[in-house]
Amino acid sequence: MILSDAEWEVVRLSLLVGGTACMAALPVAFGLAWLLARARFPGRLVLDALVHLPLVVPPVVTGWLLLLAFAPGGPIGRWLLDWFGVTVLFRWTGAAIAAAVMALPLMVRAMRLSIEAVDRRLESAARTLGADPWRVFRTVTLPLSLPGIMAGLVLGFARSIGEFGATITFVSSVPGETETLPLAIYAALQTPGGENSVWRLAAVSVSLSLVALIASEWLGRRWGRRLHVL
Amino acid sequence: MILSDAEWEVVRLSLLVGGTACMAALPVAFGLAWLLARARFPGRLVLDALVHLPLVVPPVVTGWLLLLAFAPGGPIGRWLLDWFGVTVLFRWTGAAIAAAVMALPLMVRAMRLSIEAVDRRLESAARTLGADPWRVFRTVTLPLSLPGIMAGLVLGFARSIGEFGATITFVSSVPGETETLPLAIYAALQTPGGENSVWRLAAVSVSLSLVALIASEWLGRRWGRRLHVL
Amino acid sequence: MSFDVDVRCQVGEAAIALRFATGAGVTVLVGPSGVGKSSVLNMVAGLLTPDDGHVRVGERTLFHAATGVNLPPQRRHVGYVFQEPRLFPHKRVRANLLYGAPDAAPLTATAAMLDIGHLLERWPASLSGGEARRVAIGRALLSDPAFLLLDEPMSSLDPTRREEVLRDIERIRDESRLPILMVTHDAQEAERLATSIVRM
Amino acid sequence: MSFDVDVRCQVGEAAIALRFATGAGVTVLVGPSGVGKSSVLNMVAGLLTPDDGHVRVGERTLFHAATGVNLPPQRRHVGYVFQEPRLFPHKRVRANLLYGAPDAAPLTATAAMLDIGHLLERWPASLSGGEARRVAIGRALLSDPAFLLLDEPMSSLDPTRREEVLRDIERIRDESRLPILMVTHDAQEAERLATSIVRM
Amino acid sequence: PAVLAEPAARSAPLVLAAASMQEAMSAAADEWARRGHVRPVIAFAASSALARQAQAGGRADLFVSADEQWMDVLARGGLIVPGTRADLVRNRLVVVAPVGRGERITVRRIATILSAGPLAMADPRAVPAGRYGEAALTRLGVWQSVAPHVVRAADVRAALALVERGAAPYGIVYATDARASRKVRVVGVFPADSHPPILYPVARLRNGVSPDAEGFRRFLLSPAGRAIFARFGFAAA
Ligand SMILES: Nc1ncnc2c1ncn2[C@@H]1O[C@H](COP(=O)(O)OP(=O)(O)OP(=O)(O)O)[C@@H](O)[C@H]1O
Ligand SMILES: Nc1ncnc2c1ncn2[C@@H]1O[C@H](COP(=O)(O)OP(=O)(O)OP(=O)(O)O)[C@@H](O)[C@H]1O
Ligand SMILES: [Mg+2]
Ligand SMILES: [Mg+2]
């Protein structure tokens, strides 16, 4: 399967956007997952709902809300412009923001599931061994939640690679800047006779996430081998 | 917030489609999760990739593939027509199929995470107590995976309630039949001056999934209280 | 013949091999930590498949490498008290006790015997070490087993309860004549119960 | 004064209350299963907060309800061998042993003393019951504690190793003079080690 | 002899209609129903999605496309009933700017003005409005200089939203969309001859079974029908 230069550019951009989105969302997602799994505070349910929001409302609405927030007149957009002189509109950074927001609920849920499964008696054991809460978190809670982190990353990456509605509504499709794989596929699908191009690009999408999948399976199996007994 | 009759119809339909999709996908998702977590067979990775597919390719493409499969001339569509004399095109059943397919990867991942966390020594204990594999599954593996099942249901329901791209591509937006909340929101967005309607319908979406969320949190907490120690 | 065991198995780097044939009563298995006692019990229970050899208990052949016989654990009718309690965390004590029981009638008597009658509605996570151990013993006894495998069943029991459980095991040995294979590190216990002693 | 403990705590339906003050050496805590021994150890370690009372070890006040003093577990410098091993499943034996150690130097000696030198590169899931128990003891000792809490440390150890661990505890008692609070159900053990015995 | 079957209930025609016509089509269906007919069921989606559904063999009676190309595809595939294709309405292409901003477009300075910042328009490769826009700018000889500034929205409404929010200083949209938004004003209208006519064709589909379909099609094309579309800003074809 030979891709044209323009198509390679689309692939490069997808990886950039998807990778950035995942990496940026990772710590945020883990922090949120931890809060939701462990902390008891008023408004916990509201936070929970907020995190799930991008999953529930149609992507187009999410994109539209992002546009309201990040437009030059919007609350975040104005602040970015005043302080840093940058705008994310029509930029790949905007596409990454959209992808990260859409991937967040998936990442948080998976991570939270693993954090909740961590045996807290191991954490108390660590504390009796002199570890302060932060060290307990780093050396016990975090590594024991690794299956959830991996699952979250895979889900998040796949979602980022496939994100369409919010991206195109928020930052439109600018070739070389925000035109990721799904946007290119959508354009091809709108055009009569564009099926060939659709198949080619969809195959690329699938391959990309297949690689992520295989990597995560492999890591997961290495990890699982250590922890499991007959 | 008072909804018009037409809007109530949209809400009813969303619940019908989302609920049906979730319930139909639940056993399939759990079966797949179990296979992926436990069974070792050739083609396991292919199955894994296939399950993730709807997450990776843009929803529009998924909708299109569903259309090809379920069209009267397509492989599944012909079979449905010949044997049951039904078609899912332009029908709410089609919308439920689209929602289920889109929700599947999220459900499978969450469930798989929990299945992998089940302590297999408890399963061997059950077997020494005379339980055959099927009873072990029903009485040990399944209930111990409940957190993942709950998480999967919540994610799946939220995704179903929010599903747009695949649905409109597969079965269009037929008021009273396939016009779920996201489709109605999209229509309102297309309509000049429809912002009010968008806000109202989005708020309804969010409330619906908030209810699901609260229910799952409540069940999860009851469950967690039993299993956890200080 | 109660136990006729001849097994060889590679577990990680440890090569475990043991052969013994003992008559009715309690067979006590002793040996240093890590020598493979629990692994032998797992092989008798069917949770670990030996590389070679055979396992016969009473009249029944549970495993025979040469003829390919290998009964799955659920058809061996074993009452196995594991080294760690392994209670089902999602079931109350009562449901744990009854999990393998063909009949709920003996529950009250067994619970009274093990002094766990007051714990029936509790979740396992809230039990103390000794309480969990006693529930595990009760669960194995209630499953109406054809033979017993006990892996240090008396650890974390206080002297009074230990004495009671000892007497119960003696009664089972003498009255119901169930074959019992037991691991213990306590010389007194071994001496008092053992019909035969197998050293690893 | 080694241990000056006066705690009251409601755990589920059980009301646990205990007061004792003992001098240097080994304080052995005995009592029937479920009476609250492990809970008392948890209160001394700071994992369970008493409803009332105080905990003093050596010269230090670890908990005092009246003045609101309540040191977190990590600042109590405790070496706690739990009733169950509680090894970190994601760390090799070596990393488990060194988790709380300010200094890796004593590792070899401690591992040799507990006869776990050959297990250092293994994952905890592959250890036998007695092996895991010894690693847990080593991990507590290597954390350079100011006092020791031992919850049935000798269970699932074979007689030879039990004897060795007993001697080690005696040496710690006599040489480094660490206060030790120990739960055991074994009368012989208690008699041999105890400087004072507290009954619950 | 028992009654074997009741006469089948008169089934409503299924109409596939472009999403941008949702309001107008719904109003037309209501009016048709008010005149004593069974109200048609209308499926809304992008013209491309609807055409694919018809291609796939979905049973539908009428297709109202916002895009002539997709109607052509169906015609070539023999999926429409010959002689039933007709142009329903027409639209115009305009340049909009946020209210109170932007200057009036003059042909002489059009390149300079539109290159001032991002120019929002529907994706020229995919969406008809974008194609018409590209054709018009090409005809005016400025496409080369404007193209690098173009941001391609998923559809016309998305392009309009970008202008409404001030994300783009100018956008190219249909007159019907511009008319309905209070946050933008029209700063220029493309000459009708600068781009192919923007027509919304209607045709009956081969697969259709409803006897009412032809009546509804005729109603849409009748003066009464066209009046309804005029109410929503569409021009007569
Ligand atoms: N997965 C594994 N990988 C490597 N070695 C293993 C594995 N599982 C068990 N072993 C080793 O097999 C040996 C036998 O273990 P087993 O649990 O049968 O010992 P045991 O006699 O019951 O000891 P204990 O009295 O301490 O319970 C031990 O040396 C243990 O370390
Ligand atoms: N979460 C809980 N809910 C109710 N009761 C509890 C809970 N946790 C502990 N208990 C009870 O508190 C009592 C004290 O438990 P603890 O573990 O301290 O006993 P112990 O003296 O160490 O017993 P053992 O010798 O069996 O280990 C027990 O009766 C136990 O059942
Ligand atoms: Mg053992
Ligand atoms: Mg205890």
Short mmCIF file of C-alpha atoms in Angstrom, two decimals, chain A residues 3-86:
data_model
loop_
_atom_site.label_atom_id
_atom_site.label_comp_id
_atom_site.label_asym_id
_atom_site.label_seq_id
_atom_site.Cartn_x
_atom_site.Cartn_y
_atom_site.Cartn_z
CA LEU A 3 0.58 6.45 0.29
CA SER A 4 0.91 9.77 -1.41
CA ASP A 5 2.99 12.51 0.20
CA ALA A 6 -0.18 14.27 1.30
CA GLU A 7 -1.40 11.08 2.93
CA TRP A 8 1.90 10.60 4.75
CA GLU A 9 1.50 14.11 6.08
CA VAL A 10 -1.93 13.13 7.38
CA VAL A 11 -0.45 10.08 9.11
CA ARG A 12 2.35 12.12 10.66
CA LEU A 13 -0.14 14.64 11.93
CA SER A 14 -2.41 11.94 13.36
CA LEU A 15 0.47 10.46 15.30
CA LEU A 16 1.54 13.87 16.54
CA VAL A 17 -1.97 14.83 17.61
CA GLY A 18 -2.83 11.43 19.07
CA GLY A 19 0.49 11.06 20.88
CA THR A 20 0.42 14.57 22.31
CA ALA A 21 -3.19 14.21 23.38
CA CYS A 22 -2.49 10.92 25.15
CA MET A 23 0.62 12.10 26.90
CA ALA A 24 -0.99 15.35 28.00
CA ALA A 25 -4.13 13.60 29.19
CA LEU A 26 -2.26 10.84 31.03
CA PRO A 27 -1.33 12.66 34.23
CA VAL A 28 -4.61 14.57 34.30
CA ALA A 29 -6.57 11.38 33.82
CA PHE A 30 -4.64 9.55 36.49
CA GLY A 31 -5.08 12.39 38.94
CA LEU A 32 -8.81 12.48 38.28
CA ALA A 33 -9.05 8.70 38.52
CA TRP A 34 -7.26 8.81 41.84
CA LEU A 35 -9.51 11.55 43.18
CA LEU A 36 -12.64 9.72 42.08
CA ALA A 37 -11.47 6.39 43.46
CA ARG A 38 -10.09 7.57 46.76
CA ALA A 39 -10.99 11.04 47.84
CA ARG A 40 -14.31 11.85 49.46
CA PHE A 41 -15.21 15.47 48.92
CA PRO A 42 -18.35 17.41 48.17
CA GLY A 43 -18.88 17.72 44.46
CA ARG A 44 -17.24 14.40 43.76
CA LEU A 45 -20.24 13.32 41.73
CA VAL A 46 -20.25 16.57 39.81
CA LEU A 47 -16.61 16.03 38.91
CA ASP A 48 -17.44 12.47 37.90
CA ALA A 49 -20.23 13.71 35.64
CA LEU A 50 -18.01 16.42 34.19
CA VAL A 51 -15.38 13.87 33.26
CA HIS A 52 -17.97 11.74 31.51
CA LEU A 53 -19.46 14.71 29.69
CA PRO A 54 -17.48 14.42 26.44
CA LEU A 55 -18.69 10.84 26.18
CA VAL A 56 -22.35 11.71 26.53
CA VAL A 57 -22.89 14.83 24.53
CA PRO A 58 -22.35 14.47 20.81
CA PRO A 59 -18.77 15.27 19.75
CA VAL A 60 -20.04 18.17 17.68
CA VAL A 61 -21.34 19.84 20.82
CA THR A 62 -18.08 19.22 22.63
CA GLY A 63 -16.27 20.81 19.71
CA TRP A 64 -18.64 23.70 19.80
CA LEU A 65 -18.10 24.22 23.55
CA LEU A 66 -14.34 24.07 23.00
CA LEU A 67 -14.75 26.71 20.31
CA LEU A 68 -16.69 28.92 22.72
CA ALA A 69 -13.96 28.54 25.33
CA PHE A 70 -10.92 28.86 23.10
CA ALA A 71 -12.15 31.44 20.58
CA PRO A 72 -10.30 34.78 20.81
CA GLY A 73 -13.23 36.19 22.77
CA GLY A 74 -13.75 33.10 24.92
CA PRO A 75 -12.55 32.77 28.51
CA ILE A 76 -9.54 30.53 27.86
CA GLY A 77 -8.84 31.86 24.39
CA ARG A 78 -8.55 35.43 25.62
CA TRP A 79 -6.26 34.40 28.44
CA LEU A 80 -4.00 32.41 26.09
CA LEU A 81 -3.88 35.35 23.72
CA ASP A 82 -3.19 37.97 26.38
CA TRP A 83 -0.54 36.03 28.24
CA PHE A 84 1.16 33.92 25.65
CA GLY A 85 0.07 35.54 22.43
CA VAL A 86 -0.98 32.18 21.06
#
